[in-house]
Amino acid sequence: MNFLPQRQVHLDFHTTEAIDGIGSRFDKKQFQSCLIKGHVNSITVFAKCHHGWAYFPSETNEMHPGLHGFDLLSAQLEACAEIGVQAPIYISAGFDQKYAVEHPEQLRIFPRTMVRPEVAVNSEGYKYFTDMPGFRQICFNTPYLDVLAEQVKEVVKKFNPVGIFLDIVGSRLCFCENCRRDVIAKGLDPEVEENYWVVGDEVYKKYYETINAAARSVNPDVRIFHNAGHIACGKRAHAFANTHLELESLPTGGWGYDHFPKSAKYVKHLGMDYLGMTGKFHGTWGEFGGFKHPNALKYEVALSLANGAKCSIGDQMHPYGFLDDATYELIGKAYAEAEKVEKYCYDIDVVADIGILEKESFMRVYSAGTTSDTGANRMMLEGKYLYENLDPDCDFSKYKLLILPDSIPVTGTLKEKLLEYVRGGGKVLCSGSSGVDENGEFIFDLGVKYMGKSNINPSYYHPEYEALGLTSSNYVMYSDKHNISFVSGKVLGYVRDSFFNREPDHFCSHKHTPFKTENAAPGIVVGKDGGYIAWEIFSEYAEVGSFVLKEAVMKTIDEILKDSKTLRTNLPSGAVVTFNDQKNNSRFVLHALYSAPVVRGKSTQIIEDLMPVYNSEFEIKTDKKIKYVKLVPQNRYILFKQKDGKVNFKIKEFTCNQIVVLKY
Ligand SMILES: [Zn+2]
């Protein structure tokens, strides 16, 4: 569970045959001095790249012609071994440009629904059917799978690496002749896109079983990771095909700063060791000469530590085989800080009051950006709640509150599990159509009766409290509203309808129609089992980010949890806090982080300035008797008070991140 090295580099090396002199300036001493300077204790080096070439004399693949026989992989492995740096080996799996050109009949064929101009090139940088330069993807439902398996077996046999990293793979929609044939063989309609997922899942399962068997036939203990760019919540079989998890999440590469915590707060449940993988790039992979500010990397590494993850930083080596000195200075600044505090960061239990049942676990494919999961995660992070992300197989009993954001269906075994949870005193917060069963009724007593989705949009929210600290007004709600009738409970605010939807034959002003001045129905109610919010408020928050939405959710949660919250703090909304229990060391470890990414250029989130945060106050609810509170790595003891089951302390000033140890 705790075997991965803490400070890793993931070294890309996708190198075309159009460049000569590959590895010609590899220098063992230079390679080693960079790793030492970077405080790196593991680096993933490459046996085969996306262009399809081998970087060692291979019997199952062609060696890169630009190497002119130089065994670059062995040279790197030797360099790493000499200085005690681990070196798992990278093998490109989903992309093999050389093979794709030789075997166009084995390419993955994309569905027409995905071939729109705006998605012609996705974040993986490959092309669908356009003439844009980029890697082509191969379908594993072809003879390529056996070719790959032999290549994997050869690498494990020849180098006996500590681990292998296969890239980029996953369950995929493919409309090639083989996949179409398999859909038909199953008696499914080949004209229905959804049916291709049935085959896509089977093809992926066959892929990872074949590759794992090939690798383990040589070394049963070799570490294996299949990279899909995201560990999808709820896809446990896919996660368990790995020996550990690498959470690829480059904040400036399309993932954003909230993706990593979201992912880490799910994988913790799987009982596997995991790392957070960011990049040294300004933007994303393959960006030669792209650098992020050292402050950004420092923050990203601290965020991994706060979430119990080992760290990995992506880099790409120059075709001539030298590492970039400035890059390893950059990495070293972040990793030197990490090295000082690692012993406080692993072997932890996450303390959490709230569990979010993620919509993603009910979906076929992960869809980042504007889903209800994203909105719920941001609200939890910004609201400083202690939370984790759940799939239906998780144990719910540890949480005081479960959030079912916007559209979580509750039927079958999940319904039974949730009913047992509330019978045991657990509370829920539902919004939109969440919490409604197959009969169209709430399974919980939320103080309201469900009456279906309204066709009025937008509508308005009229709170009973002072939203934004101002006199209550009428706040526009862009998401769909659901109709309810009030039964009993506390109403936190009401729905006010607009006069009518904006249509060509009746509209008002530039944007949307104003509100009626009377309440149409309750909008937020807290009943016996928890709260209900009539709008799809979490996806709306992901989309528009209005404070009023977040405040409404926070007011509802606070009304439900009342005095039972574990943590209260005055940290600003841009701060992140985690609270972990290192039981084996009898101590709680609190991480407080603050950075304020700003958008620079067209859409890149940049961290440049790390501003100090002053006078941060914390109140922790715990039955444990606290012996001392100290700041790490400063090793400075600070004053605290413990009374009536609550511990209070203050951090006078911190910049970027601060770890606080509460010894019990
Ligand atoms: Zn296919």
Short mmCIF file of N, CA, C and O in Angstrom, two decimals, residues 191-299:
data_model
loop_
_atom_site.label_atom_id
_atom_site.label_comp_id
_atom_site.label_asym_id
_atom_site.label_seq_id
_atom_site.Cartn_x
_atom_site.Cartn_y
_atom_site.Cartn_z
N GLU A 191 -26.42 -0.19 -35.49
CA GLU A 191 -26.65 1.23 -35.77
C GLU A 191 -26.81 2.04 -34.48
O GLU A 191 -26.99 3.25 -34.53
N VAL A 192 -26.76 1.38 -33.33
CA VAL A 192 -26.93 2.09 -32.05
C VAL A 192 -25.56 2.26 -31.39
O VAL A 192 -24.90 1.27 -31.03
N GLU A 193 -25.13 3.50 -31.24
CA GLU A 193 -23.78 3.79 -30.74
C GLU A 193 -23.51 3.15 -29.39
O GLU A 193 -22.44 2.59 -29.14
N GLU A 194 -24.49 3.20 -28.50
CA GLU A 194 -24.34 2.67 -27.14
C GLU A 194 -23.86 1.21 -27.15
O GLU A 194 -23.10 0.78 -26.29
N ASN A 195 -24.31 0.45 -28.14
CA ASN A 195 -23.95 -0.97 -28.20
C ASN A 195 -22.45 -1.20 -28.39
O ASN A 195 -21.93 -2.24 -28.02
N TYR A 196 -21.79 -0.19 -28.96
CA TYR A 196 -20.35 -0.35 -29.17
C TYR A 196 -19.57 -0.24 -27.86
O TYR A 196 -18.43 -0.69 -27.77
N TRP A 197 -20.20 0.34 -26.84
CA TRP A 197 -19.55 0.37 -25.53
C TRP A 197 -19.45 -1.03 -24.93
O TRP A 197 -18.51 -1.33 -24.21
N VAL A 198 -20.45 -1.87 -25.22
CA VAL A 198 -20.44 -3.24 -24.69
C VAL A 198 -19.17 -3.94 -25.20
O VAL A 198 -18.43 -4.57 -24.44
N VAL A 199 -18.93 -3.78 -26.50
CA VAL A 199 -17.73 -4.38 -27.09
C VAL A 199 -16.48 -3.64 -26.61
O VAL A 199 -15.46 -4.26 -26.28
N GLY A 200 -16.56 -2.31 -26.55
CA GLY A 200 -15.40 -1.50 -26.10
C GLY A 200 -14.92 -1.93 -24.72
O GLY A 200 -13.71 -2.06 -24.48
N ASP A 201 -15.86 -2.20 -23.81
CA ASP A 201 -15.49 -2.65 -22.46
C ASP A 201 -14.81 -4.01 -22.51
O ASP A 201 -13.82 -4.27 -21.82
N GLU A 202 -15.36 -4.90 -23.34
CA GLU A 202 -14.78 -6.25 -23.45
C GLU A 202 -13.39 -6.22 -24.07
O GLU A 202 -12.49 -6.95 -23.66
N VAL A 203 -13.23 -5.36 -25.08
CA VAL A 203 -11.93 -5.25 -25.75
C VAL A 203 -10.89 -4.73 -24.76
O VAL A 203 -9.77 -5.23 -24.70
N TYR A 204 -11.28 -3.75 -23.95
CA TYR A 204 -10.33 -3.21 -22.98
C TYR A 204 -9.96 -4.25 -21.93
O TYR A 204 -8.80 -4.41 -21.56
N LYS A 205 -10.98 -5.01 -21.48
CA LYS A 205 -10.72 -6.07 -20.49
C LYS A 205 -9.74 -7.10 -21.05
O LYS A 205 -8.78 -7.49 -20.39
N LYS A 206 -9.97 -7.48 -22.31
CA LYS A 206 -9.08 -8.45 -22.94
C LYS A 206 -7.68 -7.87 -23.07
O LYS A 206 -6.67 -8.55 -22.86
N TYR A 207 -7.62 -6.56 -23.37
CA TYR A 207 -6.32 -5.89 -23.50
C TYR A 207 -5.54 -5.99 -22.17
O TYR A 207 -4.41 -6.47 -22.14
N TYR A 208 -6.17 -5.53 -21.06
CA TYR A 208 -5.35 -5.49 -19.83
C TYR A 208 -5.08 -6.88 -19.27
O TYR A 208 -4.04 -7.11 -18.66
N GLU A 209 -6.00 -7.81 -19.51
CA GLU A 209 -5.73 -9.18 -19.05
C GLU A 209 -4.56 -9.79 -19.84
O GLU A 209 -3.70 -10.46 -19.27
N THR A 210 -4.56 -9.52 -21.14
CA THR A 210 -3.49 -10.06 -22.00
C THR A 210 -2.13 -9.46 -21.61
O THR A 210 -1.13 -10.17 -21.46
N ILE A 211 -2.11 -8.14 -21.43
CA ILE A 211 -0.84 -7.46 -21.13
C ILE A 211 -0.34 -7.84 -19.73
O ILE A 211 0.84 -8.12 -19.52
N ASN A 212 -1.28 -7.87 -18.76
CA ASN A 212 -0.87 -8.25 -17.41
C ASN A 212 -0.32 -9.68 -17.38
O ASN A 212 0.70 -9.97 -16.73
N ALA A 213 -0.99 -10.57 -18.12
CA ALA A 213 -0.53 -11.97 -18.16
C ALA A 213 0.86 -12.05 -18.81
O ALA A 213 1.73 -12.79 -18.33
N ALA A 214 1.06 -11.28 -19.87
CA ALA A 214 2.35 -11.30 -20.56
C ALA A 214 3.46 -10.84 -19.61
O ALA A 214 4.51 -11.47 -19.50
N ALA A 215 3.22 -9.73 -18.91
CA ALA A 215 4.23 -9.19 -18.01
C ALA A 215 4.47 -10.14 -16.83
O ALA A 215 5.61 -10.42 -16.44
N ARG A 216 3.38 -10.67 -16.27
CA ARG A 216 3.51 -11.51 -15.06
C ARG A 216 4.01 -12.91 -15.38
O ARG A 216 4.46 -13.61 -14.46
N SER A 217 3.94 -13.31 -16.65
CA SER A 217 4.50 -14.61 -17.00
C SER A 217 6.01 -14.58 -16.81
O SER A 217 6.64 -15.61 -16.63
N VAL A 218 6.58 -13.39 -16.83
CA VAL A 218 8.02 -13.25 -16.62
C VAL A 218 8.31 -12.88 -15.16
O VAL A 218 9.16 -13.48 -14.51
N ASN A 219 7.59 -11.89 -14.65
CA ASN A 219 7.79 -11.46 -13.26
C ASN A 219 6.43 -11.16 -12.62
O ASN A 219 5.83 -10.12 -12.88
N PRO A 220 5.95 -12.07 -11.77
CA PRO A 220 4.61 -11.89 -11.18
C PRO A 220 4.51 -10.63 -10.31
O PRO A 220 3.41 -10.17 -10.03
N ASP A 221 5.63 -10.09 -9.89
CA ASP A 221 5.61 -8.95 -8.96
C ASP A 221 5.83 -7.61 -9.64
O ASP A 221 5.91 -6.58 -8.96
N VAL A 222 5.96 -7.60 -10.96
CA VAL A 222 6.25 -6.33 -11.62
C VAL A 222 5.06 -5.36 -11.43
O VAL A 222 3.89 -5.77 -11.48
N ARG A 223 5.38 -4.10 -11.14
CA ARG A 223 4.31 -3.09 -11.04
C ARG A 223 3.78 -2.80 -12.44
O ARG A 223 4.56 -2.72 -13.39
N ILE A 224 2.46 -2.65 -12.53
CA ILE A 224 1.86 -2.37 -13.84
C ILE A 224 0.88 -1.22 -13.70
O ILE A 224 0.04 -1.22 -12.79
N PHE A 225 0.99 -0.24 -14.57
CA PHE A 225 -0.03 0.80 -14.63
C PHE A 225 -0.43 1.05 -16.08
O PHE A 225 0.41 1.24 -16.95
N HIS A 226 -1.76 1.03 -16.30
CA HIS A 226 -2.32 1.32 -17.63
C HIS A 226 -2.91 2.73 -17.58
O HIS A 226 -3.87 2.98 -16.85
N ASN A 227 -2.34 3.64 -18.32
CA ASN A 227 -2.76 5.04 -18.20
C ASN A 227 -3.88 5.40 -19.17
O ASN A 227 -3.75 5.27 -20.38
N ALA A 228 -4.98 5.92 -18.57
CA ALA A 228 -6.10 6.40 -19.39
C ALA A 228 -6.26 7.91 -19.25
O ALA A 228 -7.20 8.48 -19.78
N GLY A 229 -5.36 8.55 -18.48
CA GLY A 229 -5.47 10.00 -18.27
C GLY A 229 -6.39 10.37 -17.13
O GLY A 229 -6.45 11.53 -16.72
N HIS A 230 -7.13 9.40 -16.61
CA HIS A 230 -8.05 9.67 -15.50
C HIS A 230 -8.49 8.34 -14.91
O HIS A 230 -8.72 7.39 -15.66
N ILE A 231 -8.56 8.27 -13.59
CA ILE A 231 -9.10 7.07 -12.95
C ILE A 231 -10.59 7.33 -12.76
O ILE A 231 -10.99 8.12 -11.89
N ALA A 232 -11.40 6.73 -13.59
CA ALA A 232 -12.83 7.04 -13.56
C ALA A 232 -13.48 6.52 -12.29
O ALA A 232 -13.29 5.36 -11.92
N CYS A 233 -14.25 7.39 -11.63
CA CYS A 233 -14.96 7.01 -10.42
C CYS A 233 -15.96 5.91 -10.76
O CYS A 233 -16.75 6.04 -11.69
N GLY A 234 -15.89 4.83 -10.00
CA GLY A 234 -16.86 3.74 -10.19
C GLY A 234 -16.38 2.64 -11.12
O GLY A 234 -16.94 1.55 -11.12
N LYS A 235 -15.34 2.90 -11.89
CA LYS A 235 -14.85 1.85 -12.80
C LYS A 235 -13.78 1.04 -12.06
O LYS A 235 -12.59 1.09 -12.36
N ARG A 236 -14.22 0.33 -11.04
CA ARG A 236 -13.27 -0.35 -10.15
C ARG A 236 -12.46 -1.43 -10.86
O ARG A 236 -11.28 -1.59 -10.58
N ALA A 237 -13.10 -2.15 -11.77
CA ALA A 237 -12.36 -3.22 -12.48
C ALA A 237 -11.19 -2.62 -13.24
O ALA A 237 -10.10 -3.20 -13.27
N HIS A 238 -11.39 -1.45 -13.83
CA HIS A 238 -10.31 -0.82 -14.58
C HIS A 238 -9.19 -0.39 -13.63
O HIS A 238 -8.00 -0.55 -13.93
N ALA A 239 -9.55 0.15 -12.49
CA ALA A 239 -8.53 0.56 -11.52
C ALA A 239 -7.75 -0.64 -11.01
O ALA A 239 -6.52 -0.60 -10.91
N PHE A 240 -8.46 -1.74 -10.73
CA PHE A 240 -7.81 -2.92 -10.15
C PHE A 240 -6.99 -3.70 -11.18
O PHE A 240 -6.32 -4.67 -10.83
N ALA A 241 -7.05 -3.30 -12.44
CA ALA A 241 -6.16 -3.90 -13.44
C ALA A 241 -4.72 -3.41 -13.23
O ALA A 241 -3.79 -3.91 -13.85
N ASN A 242 -4.55 -2.42 -12.35
CA ASN A 242 -3.23 -1.85 -12.05
C ASN A 242 -2.74 -2.30 -10.68
O ASN A 242 -3.54 -2.67 -9.82
N THR A 243 -1.43 -2.20 -10.48
CA THR A 243 -0.90 -2.50 -9.15
C THR A 243 -0.93 -1.26 -8.25
O THR A 243 -0.82 -1.33 -7.04
N HIS A 244 -1.00 -0.08 -8.86
CA HIS A 244 -1.04 1.20 -8.16
C HIS A 244 -1.66 2.19 -9.13
O HIS A 244 -1.92 1.82 -10.29
N LEU A 245 -1.88 3.41 -8.70
CA LEU A 245 -2.55 4.37 -9.57
C LEU A 245 -1.71 5.63 -9.76
O LEU A 245 -1.12 6.14 -8.81
N GLU A 246 -1.66 6.10 -10.99
CA GLU A 246 -0.96 7.35 -11.31
C GLU A 246 -2.02 8.33 -11.81
O GLU A 246 -2.60 8.12 -12.88
N LEU A 247 -2.30 9.35 -11.00
CA LEU A 247 -3.39 10.27 -11.32
C LEU A 247 -2.86 11.40 -12.19
O LEU A 247 -2.36 12.40 -11.70
N GLU A 248 -2.96 11.20 -13.49
CA GLU A 248 -2.49 12.22 -14.43
C GLU A 248 -3.40 13.43 -14.31
O GLU A 248 -4.61 13.33 -14.45
N SER A 249 -2.81 14.58 -14.03
CA SER A 249 -3.62 15.77 -13.81
C SER A 249 -2.73 17.00 -13.91
O SER A 249 -2.22 17.50 -12.92
N LEU A 250 -2.54 17.47 -15.14
CA LEU A 250 -1.71 18.66 -15.35
C LEU A 250 -2.63 19.87 -15.31
O LEU A 250 -3.42 20.07 -16.24
N PRO A 251 -2.57 20.66 -14.23
CA PRO A 251 -3.54 21.73 -14.07
C PRO A 251 -3.61 22.68 -15.27
O PRO A 251 -4.68 23.16 -15.63
N THR A 252 -2.44 22.92 -15.89
CA THR A 252 -2.44 23.83 -17.04
C THR A 252 -2.59 23.08 -18.36
O THR A 252 -2.53 23.68 -19.43
N GLY A 253 -2.74 21.79 -18.29
CA GLY A 253 -2.81 20.97 -19.52
C GLY A 253 -4.22 20.54 -19.85
O GLY A 253 -4.41 19.59 -20.60
N GLY A 254 -5.21 21.19 -19.24
CA GLY A 254 -6.59 20.88 -19.55
C GLY A 254 -7.35 20.27 -18.38
O GLY A 254 -8.57 20.18 -18.39
N TRP A 255 -6.61 19.86 -17.33
CA TRP A 255 -7.29 19.23 -16.19
C TRP A 255 -7.81 20.28 -15.20
O TRP A 255 -8.81 20.04 -14.53
N GLY A 256 -7.10 21.40 -15.07
CA GLY A 256 -7.52 22.42 -14.09
C GLY A 256 -7.03 22.09 -12.69
O GLY A 256 -6.63 20.95 -12.41
N TYR A 257 -7.04 23.09 -11.80
CA TYR A 257 -6.51 22.89 -10.45
C TYR A 257 -7.44 22.11 -9.53
O TYR A 257 -7.02 21.68 -8.47
N ASP A 258 -8.69 21.92 -9.94
CA ASP A 258 -9.59 21.18 -9.05
C ASP A 258 -9.68 19.69 -9.41
O ASP A 258 -10.26 18.92 -8.66
N HIS A 259 -9.09 19.28 -10.53
CA HIS A 259 -9.23 17.88 -10.93
C HIS A 259 -8.47 16.93 -10.02
O HIS A 259 -8.99 15.88 -9.63
N PHE A 260 -7.24 17.30 -9.67
CA PHE A 260 -6.44 16.36 -8.88
C PHE A 260 -7.09 16.03 -7.53
O PHE A 260 -7.25 14.85 -7.18
N PRO A 261 -7.48 17.05 -6.73
CA PRO A 261 -8.14 16.69 -5.46
C PRO A 261 -9.39 15.84 -5.68
O PRO A 261 -9.65 14.90 -4.93
N LYS A 262 -10.13 16.14 -6.72
CA LYS A 262 -11.36 15.38 -7.01
C LYS A 262 -11.00 13.90 -7.24
O LYS A 262 -11.65 13.01 -6.68
N SER A 263 -9.97 13.66 -8.00
CA SER A 263 -9.57 12.30 -8.32
C SER A 263 -9.00 11.59 -7.09
O SER A 263 -9.37 10.45 -6.79
N ALA A 264 -8.11 12.29 -6.36
CA ALA A 264 -7.48 11.69 -5.18
C ALA A 264 -8.52 11.33 -4.13
O ALA A 264 -8.40 10.32 -3.42
N LYS A 265 -9.55 12.16 -4.00
CA LYS A 265 -10.56 11.92 -2.97
C LYS A 265 -11.47 10.75 -3.31
O LYS A 265 -12.29 10.34 -2.52
N TYR A 266 -11.34 10.23 -4.52
CA TYR A 266 -12.02 8.98 -4.84
C TYR A 266 -11.08 7.78 -4.69
O TYR A 266 -11.41 6.79 -4.04
N VAL A 267 -9.88 7.86 -5.26
CA VAL A 267 -9.04 6.65 -5.33
C VAL A 267 -8.60 6.16 -3.95
O VAL A 267 -8.26 5.00 -3.77
N LYS A 268 -8.63 7.05 -2.96
CA LYS A 268 -8.26 6.65 -1.60
C LYS A 268 -9.05 5.43 -1.14
O LYS A 268 -8.55 4.59 -0.39
N HIS A 269 -10.29 5.31 -1.61
CA HIS A 269 -11.15 4.19 -1.20
C HIS A 269 -10.69 2.85 -1.75
O HIS A 269 -11.13 1.81 -1.29
N LEU A 270 -9.86 2.89 -2.78
CA LEU A 270 -9.56 1.65 -3.48
C LEU A 270 -8.44 0.86 -2.80
O LEU A 270 -8.13 -0.26 -3.19
N GLY A 271 -7.82 1.45 -1.78
CA GLY A 271 -6.81 0.73 -1.01
C GLY A 271 -5.53 0.49 -1.77
O GLY A 271 -4.80 -0.46 -1.51
N MET A 272 -5.24 1.35 -2.76
CA MET A 272 -4.03 1.18 -3.56
C MET A 272 -3.11 2.38 -3.33
O MET A 272 -3.57 3.48 -3.00
N ASP A 273 -1.80 2.16 -3.54
CA ASP A 273 -0.88 3.29 -3.48
C ASP A 273 -1.10 4.16 -4.73
O ASP A 273 -1.44 3.63 -5.79
N TYR A 274 -0.94 5.46 -4.61
CA TYR A 274 -1.22 6.33 -5.76
C TYR A 274 -0.32 7.55 -5.75
O TYR A 274 0.21 7.96 -4.72
N LEU A 275 -0.14 8.10 -6.94
CA LEU A 275 0.63 9.33 -7.06
C LEU A 275 -0.15 10.35 -7.88
O LEU A 275 -1.04 10.00 -8.65
N GLY A 276 0.21 11.62 -7.68
CA GLY A 276 -0.36 12.70 -8.48
C GLY A 276 0.66 13.09 -9.54
O GLY A 276 1.81 13.37 -9.19
N MET A 277 0.25 13.09 -10.80
CA MET A 277 1.19 13.41 -11.87
C MET A 277 0.85 14.77 -12.50
O MET A 277 -0.19 14.94 -13.11
N THR A 278 1.76 15.72 -12.29
CA THR A 278 1.61 17.01 -12.96
C THR A 278 2.70 17.10 -14.02
O THR A 278 3.24 16.09 -14.45
N GLY A 279 3.02 18.31 -14.48
CA GLY A 279 4.05 18.46 -15.50
C GLY A 279 4.88 19.71 -15.24
O GLY A 279 4.44 20.61 -14.54
N LYS A 280 6.09 19.72 -15.82
CA LYS A 280 6.93 20.92 -15.69
C LYS A 280 6.56 21.97 -16.73
O LYS A 280 7.03 23.09 -16.70
N PHE A 281 5.69 21.57 -17.64
CA PHE A 281 5.38 22.41 -18.80
C PHE A 281 4.54 23.63 -18.41
O PHE A 281 3.81 23.60 -17.43
N HIS A 282 4.64 24.67 -19.23
CA HIS A 282 3.70 25.79 -19.07
C HIS A 282 2.28 25.29 -19.33
O HIS A 282 1.36 25.63 -18.61
N GLY A 283 2.15 24.49 -20.36
CA GLY A 283 0.85 23.95 -20.72
C GLY A 283 0.80 22.45 -20.52
O GLY A 283 0.53 21.96 -19.43
N THR A 284 1.13 21.70 -21.58
CA THR A 284 0.92 20.26 -21.49
C THR A 284 2.06 19.48 -22.15
O THR A 284 3.07 20.05 -22.57
N TRP A 285 1.88 18.19 -22.24
CA TRP A 285 2.88 17.25 -22.77
C TRP A 285 3.39 17.68 -24.15
O TRP A 285 2.65 18.19 -24.96
N GLY A 286 4.63 17.37 -24.39
CA GLY A 286 5.20 17.61 -25.71
C GLY A 286 5.60 19.06 -25.96
O GLY A 286 6.00 19.41 -27.06
N GLU A 287 5.49 19.88 -24.89
CA GLU A 287 5.76 21.31 -25.05
C GLU A 287 7.25 21.56 -24.78
O GLU A 287 7.64 21.99 -23.68
N PHE A 288 8.08 21.31 -25.77
CA PHE A 288 9.51 21.59 -25.63
C PHE A 288 9.68 23.07 -25.32
O PHE A 288 9.06 23.92 -25.97
N GLY A 289 10.50 23.37 -24.34
CA GLY A 289 10.74 24.77 -24.00
C GLY A 289 9.63 25.42 -23.21
O GLY A 289 9.64 26.62 -23.02
N GLY A 290 8.66 24.63 -22.74
CA GLY A 290 7.57 25.17 -21.93
C GLY A 290 7.89 24.99 -20.45
O GLY A 290 8.18 23.87 -20.02
N PHE A 291 7.82 26.06 -19.70
CA PHE A 291 8.12 26.01 -18.26
C PHE A 291 7.00 26.67 -17.47
O PHE A 291 6.56 27.75 -17.83
N LYS A 292 6.62 26.05 -16.37
CA LYS A 292 5.75 26.76 -15.45
C LYS A 292 6.60 27.45 -14.40
O LYS A 292 7.79 27.14 -14.23
N HIS A 293 6.02 28.40 -13.69
CA HIS A 293 6.74 29.13 -12.65
C HIS A 293 7.04 28.17 -11.48
O HIS A 293 6.20 27.32 -11.14
N PRO A 294 8.24 28.29 -10.87
CA PRO A 294 8.55 27.40 -9.73
C PRO A 294 7.48 27.43 -8.64
O PRO A 294 7.22 26.40 -8.00
N ASN A 295 6.84 28.56 -8.43
CA ASN A 295 5.79 28.63 -7.41
C ASN A 295 4.62 27.72 -7.75
O ASN A 295 3.98 27.15 -6.86
N ALA A 296 4.33 27.58 -9.03
CA ALA A 296 3.22 26.72 -9.45
C ALA A 296 3.54 25.26 -9.12
O ALA A 296 2.71 24.54 -8.56
N LEU A 297 4.75 24.84 -9.44
CA LEU A 297 5.12 23.45 -9.20
C LEU A 297 5.18 23.16 -7.69
O LEU A 297 4.78 22.08 -7.24
N LYS A 298 5.66 24.13 -6.95
CA LYS A 298 5.73 23.98 -5.49
C LYS A 298 4.32 23.74 -4.93
O LYS A 298 4.10 22.85 -4.10
N TYR A 299 3.37 24.51 -5.43
CA TYR A 299 1.98 24.37 -4.97
C TYR A 299 1.41 23.01 -5.40
O TYR A 299 0.75 22.33 -4.61
#
